[in-house]
Amino acid sequence: MPKLPAPPLPAALKTPPPRPGQQNANAGPFEEAKNASITVVDWVDERTSLSGAARWLMFRKVPKGTNWFYTLGSATMFAFLSQAVTGVFLAMYYRPDPAGGAYESIRYVTNDVFLGQFVRGMHKWGSSVMVVLVFLHMARTFFFGAYKYPRELNWVIGVVLLILTMVMSFTGYLLPFDQRAYWATIVGVNINGTGPLIGPYLSDFLRGGSEFGATTLSRFYAIHMLLVPGLIAALLGAHLYLVAKLGTTAPPWTKAEKRHELRETEVYVPWRTHQQALILAARRPCDEPAREGGIPPRVLDAEGAGQAVLPLRRRQGLDHGGDRDGGHHHDVARSGR
Amino acid sequence: MPDQHNKHKSKYTLDRGMPGAFEGETITRRRFMTGTAHGAGAIAAASFALPALGFAFGPIFKSNPHRWEVVGNIDQFPDNNYVPVVITLQPSIGEAGKSTVYMRKFNPEIDTDAADVDSHTPYIAISSRCAHVGCPVRWVDASERFICPCHGGVYDLLGRRVGGPPVRPLDRFYTRVNGENVEVGPRFSVNSQLRRFSPRDPGEPLDGIGQYMYPSRPGAQKL
């Protein structure tokens, strides 16, 4: 029967395994409960094989140099989860009634409900936090070059998630239905309408008619709490799947360690792409250690002696020598897969 | 061997040696069943997706009934200055559905544009909705200008833009006299020559190519 991996506890906290024959004598209620929970987990795992998926998702290899910037994505996700949870509970009190009920229900939540101001505050300020985190996460991806092959699709999904986050901010802004919410939505919908040809129809769709009317608020409410959160959750799943599948990138300043035997036996290979022919043209100093997937000194030597180094197409030449180990570094092709 | 298989491939299932094949049968039963299952799935999905989409997009194509609302007596409005009145654009949403309209009597000396003459408006009713992004403008008597507080749009006595970001003059409303009462009806938009157009949203220019880039919609047509 498959077992979950043991939690990484220090040795002092680990209970020693029972000696043979002592197992029953030692079993207190705590031990019983622990065994019961393990039995339950095992029972589920035997029928679903979920532990494999969990291990695949959680226990991944990450490149050397992984740092705090890599937590911005999960920070964004937790901001979304916080919005989802507080939003569900706010929906228990909110009434999307444009004739005064919406404003009144928000006023009631803020002033009268126990912890109402706190939960609403988390939702309100958390939305700004989420937008800021989305942009920081996007900046990290951009400046670390983590959008490059093979992660382009994850960038695209991320951009859609950014747009959906903006839709959430826009539709959520109307819900308090005070003066600020009303006029901000009037202005926002009219900015929407300035898109040529499709804009006026999009505005009508948002308002549910040619004028801001009774259905506009319920429309925004439905988009805000049903349509877009579902889309965000689905795309978030796809985003996470691709992160687990492709792995994360090393920071751009990280240099790969060469395996010892490769340092001695470098072969003359016109190394890589047009891109590197350009790097050669920039006359990189020979004493600088080669970057991961970079140009070996022998190639640079030839360049120094005035020989032409021809670029090869795409990944040809990468399959020679191959200074790659786990295959999870961002700059190294995975050959033979 | 795929090559050998392809060489003998005929479009008739009988020629391909399929068990139970009929004379003249060209489509395999497996393919037929796959197609049928996909088709049935598509019909089932469309049967709930299409009505739902129509439900969500329907309001775009719905035309609204024209509302006429009494705003005052015929003697109440001068012909050289504006009097603000409040009308209801959208019933059932309370205060949010109301809007200010600036009213003045038709003045043949200043309302000389062709559109003014043939738009059959005995009273000029100027919408307070700024043509930039829809903030409420106010009439400033001293400077004889409509001024928008949001982004600095400025309009003259006829509602034509004289400064700021708006892309067209202020919208107007149809008016009519019913006995002693002045009534305000549906809204229409005007371009910089004060020609009449079906009501547009703010931010949509009507000069030149603008009237085609921002088409009128079924839900809001001029009279």
mmCIF file of N, CA and C in Angstrom, chain A residues 70-183:
data_model
loop_
_atom_site.group_PDB
_atom_site.id
_atom_site.type_symbol
_atom_site.label_atom_id
_atom_site.label_comp_id
_atom_site.label_asym_id
_atom_site.label_seq_id
_atom_site.Cartn_x
_atom_site.Cartn_y
_atom_site.Cartn_z
ATOM 1 N N TYR A 70 10.025 34.432 -6.670
ATOM 2 C CA TYR A 70 9.250 33.317 -7.215
ATOM 3 C C TYR A 70 7.974 33.068 -6.421
ATOM 4 N N THR A 71 7.808 33.757 -5.298
ATOM 5 C CA THR A 71 6.588 33.548 -4.509
ATOM 6 C C THR A 71 5.466 34.481 -4.935
ATOM 7 N N LEU A 72 5.739 35.399 -5.881
ATOM 8 C CA LEU A 72 4.707 36.373 -6.234
ATOM 9 C C LEU A 72 3.499 35.711 -6.886
ATOM 10 N N GLY A 73 3.745 34.637 -7.646
ATOM 11 C CA GLY A 73 2.626 33.930 -8.273
ATOM 12 C C GLY A 73 1.712 33.313 -7.237
ATOM 13 N N SER A 74 2.285 32.600 -6.280
ATOM 14 C CA SER A 74 1.416 31.991 -5.256
ATOM 15 C C SER A 74 0.801 33.075 -4.377
ATOM 16 N N ALA A 75 1.520 34.196 -4.177
ATOM 17 C CA ALA A 75 0.915 35.300 -3.416
ATOM 18 C C ALA A 75 -0.339 35.792 -4.125
ATOM 19 N N THR A 76 -0.261 35.920 -5.465
ATOM 20 C CA THR A 76 -1.438 36.336 -6.229
ATOM 21 C C THR A 76 -2.566 35.329 -6.065
ATOM 22 N N MET A 77 -2.196 34.043 -6.114
ATOM 23 C CA MET A 77 -3.225 33.016 -5.978
ATOM 24 C C MET A 77 -3.893 33.100 -4.605
ATOM 25 N N PHE A 78 -3.109 33.338 -3.571
ATOM 26 C CA PHE A 78 -3.725 33.418 -2.248
ATOM 27 C C PHE A 78 -4.553 34.693 -2.103
ATOM 28 N N ALA A 79 -4.132 35.757 -2.784
ATOM 29 C CA ALA A 79 -4.986 36.951 -2.806
ATOM 30 C C ALA A 79 -6.322 36.611 -3.450
ATOM 31 N N PHE A 80 -6.291 35.829 -4.546
ATOM 32 C CA PHE A 80 -7.540 35.425 -5.194
ATOM 33 C C PHE A 80 -8.379 34.552 -4.269
ATOM 34 N N LEU A 81 -7.735 33.600 -3.583
ATOM 35 C CA LEU A 81 -8.495 32.733 -2.677
ATOM 36 C C LEU A 81 -9.127 33.555 -1.562
ATOM 37 N N SER A 82 -8.375 34.542 -1.043
ATOM 38 C CA SER A 82 -8.929 35.407 -0.008
ATOM 39 C C SER A 82 -10.135 36.178 -0.533
ATOM 40 N N GLN A 83 -10.023 36.679 -1.784
ATOM 41 C CA GLN A 83 -11.158 37.380 -2.388
ATOM 42 C C GLN A 83 -12.352 36.442 -2.536
ATOM 43 N N ALA A 84 -12.073 35.192 -2.950
ATOM 44 C CA ALA A 84 -13.155 34.237 -3.154
ATOM 45 C C ALA A 84 -13.880 33.956 -1.841
ATOM 46 N N VAL A 85 -13.110 33.704 -0.785
ATOM 47 C CA VAL A 85 -13.732 33.342 0.496
ATOM 48 C C VAL A 85 -14.504 34.535 1.078
ATOM 49 N N THR A 86 -13.865 35.706 1.135
ATOM 50 C CA THR A 86 -14.582 36.860 1.690
ATOM 51 C C THR A 86 -15.776 37.214 0.807
ATOM 52 N N GLY A 87 -15.620 37.043 -0.519
ATOM 53 C CA GLY A 87 -16.725 37.353 -1.428
ATOM 54 C C GLY A 87 -17.926 36.461 -1.195
ATOM 55 N N VAL A 88 -17.670 35.171 -0.977
ATOM 56 C CA VAL A 88 -18.782 34.249 -0.724
ATOM 57 C C VAL A 88 -19.555 34.704 0.519
ATOM 58 N N PHE A 89 -18.821 35.119 1.557
ATOM 59 C CA PHE A 89 -19.524 35.499 2.779
ATOM 60 C C PHE A 89 -20.198 36.861 2.647
ATOM 61 N N LEU A 90 -19.605 37.762 1.857
ATOM 62 C CA LEU A 90 -20.286 39.039 1.616
ATOM 63 C C LEU A 90 -21.594 38.813 0.845
ATOM 64 N N ALA A 91 -21.583 37.800 -0.042
ATOM 65 C CA ALA A 91 -22.791 37.521 -0.830
ATOM 66 C C ALA A 91 -23.945 37.077 0.051
ATOM 67 N N MET A 92 -23.645 36.618 1.281
ATOM 68 C CA MET A 92 -24.742 36.226 2.176
ATOM 69 C C MET A 92 -25.551 37.432 2.637
ATOM 70 N N TYR A 93 -24.943 38.627 2.577
ATOM 71 C CA TYR A 93 -25.649 39.818 3.045
ATOM 72 C C TYR A 93 -26.045 40.755 1.918
ATOM 73 N N TYR A 94 -25.343 40.646 0.770
ATOM 74 C CA TYR A 94 -25.517 41.654 -0.277
ATOM 75 C C TYR A 94 -26.814 41.439 -1.048
ATOM 76 N N ARG A 95 -27.468 42.541 -1.412
ATOM 77 C CA ARG A 95 -28.696 42.491 -2.216
ATOM 78 C C ARG A 95 -28.471 43.353 -3.460
ATOM 79 N N PRO A 96 -28.472 42.792 -4.660
ATOM 80 C CA PRO A 96 -28.223 43.615 -5.854
ATOM 81 C C PRO A 96 -29.469 44.375 -6.285
ATOM 82 N N ASP A 97 -29.955 45.241 -5.437
ATOM 83 C CA ASP A 97 -31.201 45.954 -5.704
ATOM 84 C C ASP A 97 -30.866 47.423 -5.978
ATOM 85 N N PRO A 98 -31.052 47.884 -7.233
ATOM 86 C CA PRO A 98 -30.599 49.237 -7.559
ATOM 87 C C PRO A 98 -31.434 50.342 -6.910
ATOM 88 N N ALA A 99 -32.643 50.039 -6.488
ATOM 89 C CA ALA A 99 -33.499 51.098 -5.938
ATOM 90 C C ALA A 99 -33.207 51.327 -4.460
ATOM 91 N N GLY A 100 -31.939 51.317 -4.078
ATOM 92 C CA GLY A 100 -31.572 51.637 -2.711
ATOM 93 C C GLY A 100 -31.181 50.455 -1.864
ATOM 94 N N GLY A 101 -31.614 49.244 -2.226
ATOM 95 C CA GLY A 101 -31.343 48.067 -1.413
ATOM 96 C C GLY A 101 -29.876 47.680 -1.387
ATOM 97 N N ALA A 102 -29.208 47.859 -2.513
ATOM 98 C CA ALA A 102 -27.795 47.485 -2.581
ATOM 99 C C ALA A 102 -26.981 48.341 -1.623
ATOM 100 N N TYR A 103 -27.190 49.636 -1.709
ATOM 101 C CA TYR A 103 -26.462 50.549 -0.827
ATOM 102 C C TYR A 103 -26.778 50.247 0.632
ATOM 103 N N GLU A 104 -28.063 49.995 0.885
ATOM 104 C CA GLU A 104 -28.491 49.730 2.258
ATOM 105 C C GLU A 104 -27.847 48.448 2.790
ATOM 106 N N SER A 105 -27.760 47.401 1.931
ATOM 107 C CA SER A 105 -27.175 46.141 2.397
ATOM 108 C C SER A 105 -25.684 46.314 2.677
ATOM 109 N N ILE A 106 -24.996 47.117 1.873
ATOM 110 C CA ILE A 106 -23.572 47.378 2.126
ATOM 111 C C ILE A 106 -23.422 48.163 3.435
ATOM 112 N N ARG A 107 -24.320 49.140 3.623
ATOM 113 C CA ARG A 107 -24.270 49.922 4.852
ATOM 114 C C ARG A 107 -24.489 49.016 6.060
ATOM 115 N N TYR A 108 -25.413 48.075 5.905
ATOM 116 C CA TYR A 108 -25.707 47.141 6.993
ATOM 117 C C TYR A 108 -24.487 46.271 7.288
ATOM 118 N N VAL A 109 -23.851 45.748 6.245
ATOM 119 C CA VAL A 109 -22.655 44.917 6.439
ATOM 120 C C VAL A 109 -21.582 45.720 7.164
ATOM 121 N N THR A 110 -21.390 46.963 6.712
ATOM 122 C CA THR A 110 -20.286 47.756 7.251
ATOM 123 C C THR A 110 -20.536 48.168 8.691
ATOM 124 N N ASN A 111 -21.752 48.556 8.998
ATOM 125 C CA ASN A 111 -22.004 49.160 10.308
ATOM 126 C C ASN A 111 -22.565 48.196 11.344
ATOM 127 N N ASP A 112 -23.365 47.219 10.922
ATOM 128 C CA ASP A 112 -24.121 46.441 11.893
ATOM 129 C C ASP A 112 -23.668 44.993 12.048
ATOM 130 N N VAL A 113 -23.172 44.389 10.979
ATOM 131 C CA VAL A 113 -22.848 42.963 11.053
ATOM 132 C C VAL A 113 -21.557 42.782 11.854
ATOM 133 N N PHE A 114 -21.554 41.734 12.707
ATOM 134 C CA PHE A 114 -20.354 41.420 13.476
ATOM 135 C C PHE A 114 -19.203 41.106 12.533
ATOM 136 N N LEU A 115 -18.091 41.801 12.664
ATOM 137 C CA LEU A 115 -16.906 41.659 11.814
ATOM 138 C C LEU A 115 -17.172 42.040 10.359
ATOM 139 N N GLY A 116 -18.339 42.667 10.098
ATOM 140 C CA GLY A 116 -18.708 42.978 8.718
ATOM 141 C C GLY A 116 -17.730 43.941 8.075
ATOM 142 N N GLN A 117 -17.364 44.972 8.831
ATOM 143 C CA GLN A 117 -16.449 45.960 8.283
ATOM 144 C C GLN A 117 -15.094 45.314 7.956
ATOM 145 N N PHE A 118 -14.705 44.359 8.821
ATOM 146 C CA PHE A 118 -13.416 43.696 8.626
ATOM 147 C C PHE A 118 -13.435 42.833 7.362
ATOM 148 N N VAL A 119 -14.492 42.026 7.221
ATOM 149 C CA VAL A 119 -14.557 41.134 6.058
ATOM 150 C C VAL A 119 -14.698 41.952 4.776
ATOM 151 N N ARG A 120 -15.529 42.994 4.821
ATOM 152 C CA ARG A 120 -15.682 43.827 3.639
ATOM 153 C C ARG A 120 -14.379 44.572 3.350
ATOM 154 N N GLY A 121 -13.697 45.000 4.411
ATOM 155 C CA GLY A 121 -12.416 45.665 4.213
ATOM 156 C C GLY A 121 -11.394 44.741 3.562
ATOM 157 N N MET A 122 -11.380 43.468 4.005
ATOM 158 C CA MET A 122 -10.457 42.514 3.384
ATOM 159 C C MET A 122 -10.750 42.391 1.899
ATOM 160 N N HIS A 123 -12.051 42.337 1.552
ATOM 161 C CA HIS A 123 -12.425 42.175 0.148
ATOM 162 C C HIS A 123 -12.062 43.414 -0.646
ATOM 163 N N LYS A 124 -12.325 44.579 -0.058
ATOM 164 C CA LYS A 124 -12.122 45.831 -0.771
ATOM 165 C C LYS A 124 -10.642 46.118 -0.971
ATOM 166 N N TRP A 125 -9.872 46.034 0.116
ATOM 167 C CA TRP A 125 -8.438 46.318 -0.011
ATOM 168 C C TRP A 125 -7.716 45.165 -0.664
ATOM 169 N N GLY A 126 -8.225 43.932 -0.433
ATOM 170 C CA GLY A 126 -7.593 42.769 -1.057
ATOM 171 C C GLY A 126 -7.632 42.829 -2.570
ATOM 172 N N SER A 127 -8.656 43.484 -3.126
ATOM 173 C CA SER A 127 -8.722 43.577 -4.579
ATOM 174 C C SER A 127 -7.549 44.396 -5.098
ATOM 175 N N SER A 128 -7.239 45.492 -4.404
ATOM 176 C CA SER A 128 -6.069 46.285 -4.819
ATOM 177 C C SER A 128 -4.793 45.474 -4.652
ATOM 178 N N VAL A 129 -4.713 44.735 -3.543
ATOM 179 C CA VAL A 129 -3.530 43.905 -3.312
ATOM 180 C C VAL A 129 -3.355 42.921 -4.460
ATOM 181 N N MET A 130 -4.468 42.331 -4.877
ATOM 182 C CA MET A 130 -4.380 41.325 -5.941
ATOM 183 C C MET A 130 -3.888 41.948 -7.236
ATOM 184 N N VAL A 131 -4.409 43.130 -7.586
ATOM 185 C CA VAL A 131 -3.984 43.786 -8.826
ATOM 186 C C VAL A 131 -2.496 44.106 -8.764
ATOM 187 N N VAL A 132 -2.047 44.630 -7.610
ATOM 188 C CA VAL A 132 -0.621 44.961 -7.470
ATOM 189 C C VAL A 132 0.230 43.697 -7.610
ATOM 190 N N LEU A 133 -0.213 42.606 -6.953
ATOM 191 C CA LEU A 133 0.558 41.367 -7.008
ATOM 192 C C LEU A 133 0.596 40.795 -8.417
ATOM 193 N N VAL A 134 -0.529 40.907 -9.131
ATOM 194 C CA VAL A 134 -0.550 40.422 -10.510
ATOM 195 C C VAL A 134 0.527 41.130 -11.323
ATOM 196 N N PHE A 135 0.615 42.448 -11.145
ATOM 197 C CA PHE A 135 1.588 43.194 -11.939
ATOM 198 C C PHE A 135 3.021 42.872 -11.498
ATOM 199 N N LEU A 136 3.240 42.694 -10.195
ATOM 200 C CA LEU A 136 4.588 42.334 -9.743
ATOM 201 C C LEU A 136 4.983 40.965 -10.292
ATOM 202 N N HIS A 137 4.038 40.026 -10.245
ATOM 203 C CA HIS A 137 4.288 38.684 -10.766
ATOM 204 C C HIS A 137 4.612 38.747 -12.256
ATOM 205 N N MET A 138 3.853 39.578 -12.972
ATOM 206 C CA MET A 138 4.076 39.739 -14.406
ATOM 207 C C MET A 138 5.466 40.351 -14.657
ATOM 208 N N ALA A 139 5.843 41.331 -13.836
ATOM 209 C CA ALA A 139 7.153 41.966 -14.005
ATOM 210 C C ALA A 139 8.265 40.959 -13.738
ATOM 211 N N ARG A 140 8.089 40.122 -12.721
ATOM 212 C CA ARG A 140 9.094 39.097 -12.419
ATOM 213 C C ARG A 140 9.259 38.181 -13.636
ATOM 214 N N THR A 141 8.125 37.721 -14.177
ATOM 215 C CA THR A 141 8.171 36.828 -15.336
ATOM 216 C C THR A 141 8.877 37.501 -16.502
ATOM 217 N N PHE A 142 8.565 38.778 -16.693
ATOM 218 C CA PHE A 142 9.143 39.490 -17.830
ATOM 219 C C PHE A 142 10.644 39.690 -17.644
ATOM 220 N N PHE A 143 11.043 40.202 -16.497
ATOM 221 C CA PHE A 143 12.446 40.552 -16.330
ATOM 222 C C PHE A 143 13.333 39.327 -16.159
ATOM 223 N N PHE A 144 12.766 38.190 -15.730
ATOM 224 C CA PHE A 144 13.549 36.973 -15.643
ATOM 225 C C PHE A 144 13.512 36.187 -16.954
ATOM 226 N N GLY A 145 12.826 36.709 -17.936
ATOM 227 C CA GLY A 145 12.730 36.005 -19.213
ATOM 228 C C GLY A 145 11.980 34.690 -19.114
ATOM 229 N N ALA A 146 11.102 34.573 -18.124
ATOM 230 C CA ALA A 146 10.428 33.290 -17.904
ATOM 231 C C ALA A 146 9.248 33.073 -18.840
ATOM 232 N N TYR A 147 9.025 34.008 -19.777
ATOM 233 C CA TYR A 147 7.932 33.848 -20.735
ATOM 234 C C TYR A 147 8.404 33.127 -21.992
ATOM 235 N N LYS A 148 9.717 32.824 -22.076
ATOM 236 C CA LYS A 148 10.264 32.277 -23.323
ATOM 237 C C LYS A 148 9.939 30.799 -23.458
ATOM 238 N N TYR A 149 10.250 30.265 -24.641
ATOM 239 C CA TYR A 149 10.020 28.854 -24.913
ATOM 240 C C TYR A 149 10.520 28.002 -23.767
ATOM 241 N N PRO A 150 9.769 27.031 -23.295
ATOM 242 C CA PRO A 150 8.464 26.574 -23.768
ATOM 243 C C PRO A 150 7.305 27.144 -22.949
ATOM 244 N N ARG A 151 7.450 28.319 -22.387
ATOM 245 C CA ARG A 151 6.442 28.812 -21.439
ATOM 246 C C ARG A 151 5.565 29.910 -22.025
ATOM 247 N N GLU A 152 5.547 30.048 -23.363
ATOM 248 C CA GLU A 152 4.765 31.132 -23.963
ATOM 249 C C GLU A 152 3.286 31.009 -23.621
ATOM 250 N N LEU A 153 2.778 29.758 -23.658
ATOM 251 C CA LEU A 153 1.346 29.572 -23.418
ATOM 252 C C LEU A 153 0.989 30.012 -22.008
ATOM 253 N N ASN A 154 1.894 29.795 -21.070
ATOM 254 C CA ASN A 154 1.614 30.219 -19.701
ATOM 255 C C ASN A 154 1.565 31.741 -19.610
ATOM 256 N N TRP A 155 2.389 32.416 -20.412
ATOM 257 C CA TRP A 155 2.325 33.888 -20.470
ATOM 258 C C TRP A 155 0.961 34.317 -21.007
ATOM 259 N N VAL A 156 0.497 33.634 -22.054
ATOM 260 C CA VAL A 156 -0.789 34.002 -22.664
ATOM 261 C C VAL A 156 -1.913 33.812 -21.640
ATOM 262 N N ILE A 157 -1.889 32.654 -20.968
ATOM 263 C CA ILE A 157 -2.912 32.412 -19.944
ATOM 264 C C ILE A 157 -2.827 33.485 -18.863
ATOM 265 N N GLY A 158 -1.601 33.853 -18.507
ATOM 266 C CA GLY A 158 -1.420 34.881 -17.489
ATOM 267 C C GLY A 158 -2.014 36.209 -17.913
ATOM 268 N N VAL A 159 -1.865 36.554 -19.195
ATOM 269 C CA VAL A 159 -2.431 37.823 -19.672
ATOM 270 C C VAL A 159 -3.955 37.771 -19.601
ATOM 271 N N VAL A 160 -4.534 36.609 -19.966
ATOM 272 C CA VAL A 160 -5.992 36.485 -19.855
ATOM 273 C C VAL A 160 -6.413 36.632 -18.393
ATOM 274 N N LEU A 161 -5.632 36.038 -17.491
ATOM 275 C CA LEU A 161 -5.945 36.164 -16.066
ATOM 276 C C LEU A 161 -5.853 37.615 -15.613
ATOM 277 N N LEU A 162 -4.876 38.357 -16.162
ATOM 278 C CA LEU A 162 -4.751 39.785 -15.838
ATOM 279 C C LEU A 162 -6.009 40.532 -16.275
ATOM 280 N N ILE A 163 -6.470 40.234 -17.501
ATOM 281 C CA ILE A 163 -7.668 40.919 -18.004
ATOM 282 C C ILE A 163 -8.872 40.564 -17.125
ATOM 283 N N LEU A 164 -8.985 39.278 -16.767
ATOM 284 C CA LEU A 164 -10.122 38.863 -15.939
ATOM 285 C C LEU A 164 -10.063 39.537 -14.569
ATOM 286 N N THR A 165 -8.843 39.716 -14.037
ATOM 287 C CA THR A 165 -8.714 40.426 -12.761
ATOM 288 C C THR A 165 -9.227 41.851 -12.897
ATOM 289 N N MET A 166 -8.899 42.482 -14.035
ATOM 290 C CA MET A 166 -9.381 43.844 -14.271
ATOM 291 C C MET A 166 -10.908 43.875 -14.383
ATOM 292 N N VAL A 167 -11.472 42.843 -15.057
ATOM 293 C CA VAL A 167 -12.932 42.767 -15.161
ATOM 294 C C VAL A 167 -13.542 42.644 -13.764
ATOM 295 N N MET A 168 -12.896 41.855 -12.910
ATOM 296 C CA MET A 168 -13.384 41.715 -11.528
ATOM 297 C C MET A 168 -13.371 43.063 -10.821
ATOM 298 N N SER A 169 -12.261 43.809 -10.978
ATOM 299 C CA SER A 169 -12.167 45.112 -10.315
ATOM 300 C C SER A 169 -13.251 46.044 -10.831
ATOM 301 N N PHE A 170 -13.458 46.028 -12.144
ATOM 302 C CA PHE A 170 -14.428 46.941 -12.750
ATOM 303 C C PHE A 170 -15.849 46.617 -12.302
ATOM 304 N N THR A 171 -16.214 45.326 -12.359
ATOM 305 C CA THR A 171 -17.587 44.969 -12.016
ATOM 306 C C THR A 171 -17.827 45.070 -10.511
ATOM 307 N N GLY A 172 -16.788 44.783 -9.724
ATOM 308 C CA GLY A 172 -16.978 44.866 -8.278
ATOM 309 C C GLY A 172 -17.135 46.289 -7.787
ATOM 310 N N TYR A 173 -16.602 47.238 -8.542
ATOM 311 C CA TYR A 173 -16.627 48.633 -8.113
ATOM 312 C C TYR A 173 -18.045 49.186 -8.060
ATOM 313 N N LEU A 174 -18.936 48.633 -8.907
ATOM 314 C CA LEU A 174 -20.307 49.165 -8.944
ATOM 315 C C LEU A 174 -21.124 48.701 -7.741
ATOM 316 N N LEU A 175 -20.773 47.551 -7.169
ATOM 317 C CA LEU A 175 -21.697 46.884 -6.251
ATOM 318 C C LEU A 175 -22.100 47.694 -5.016
ATOM 319 N N PRO A 176 -21.215 48.519 -4.408
ATOM 320 C CA PRO A 176 -21.694 49.317 -3.271
ATOM 321 C C PRO A 176 -22.808 50.289 -3.661
ATOM 322 N N PHE A 177 -22.863 50.647 -4.941
ATOM 323 C CA PHE A 177 -23.921 51.479 -5.497
ATOM 324 C C PHE A 177 -24.063 52.816 -4.778
ATOM 325 N N ASP A 178 -22.939 53.421 -4.451
ATOM 326 C CA ASP A 178 -22.972 54.802 -3.979
ATOM 327 C C ASP A 178 -22.619 55.722 -5.151
ATOM 328 N N GLN A 179 -22.467 57.008 -4.872
ATOM 329 C CA GLN A 179 -22.198 57.966 -5.945
ATOM 330 C C GLN A 179 -20.925 57.614 -6.703
ATOM 331 N N ARG A 180 -19.878 57.272 -5.932
ATOM 332 C CA ARG A 180 -18.607 56.972 -6.572
ATOM 333 C C ARG A 180 -18.739 55.762 -7.502
ATOM 334 N N ALA A 181 -19.399 54.698 -6.977
ATOM 335 C CA ALA A 181 -19.566 53.490 -7.777
ATOM 336 C C ALA A 181 -20.353 53.796 -9.045
ATOM 337 N N TYR A 182 -21.450 54.566 -8.894
ATOM 338 C CA TYR A 182 -22.318 54.859 -10.030
ATOM 339 C C TYR A 182 -21.565 55.620 -11.103
ATOM 340 N N TRP A 183 -20.902 56.718 -10.711
ATOM 341 C CA TRP A 183 -20.248 57.543 -11.726
ATOM 342 C C TRP A 183 -19.021 56.881 -12.305
#
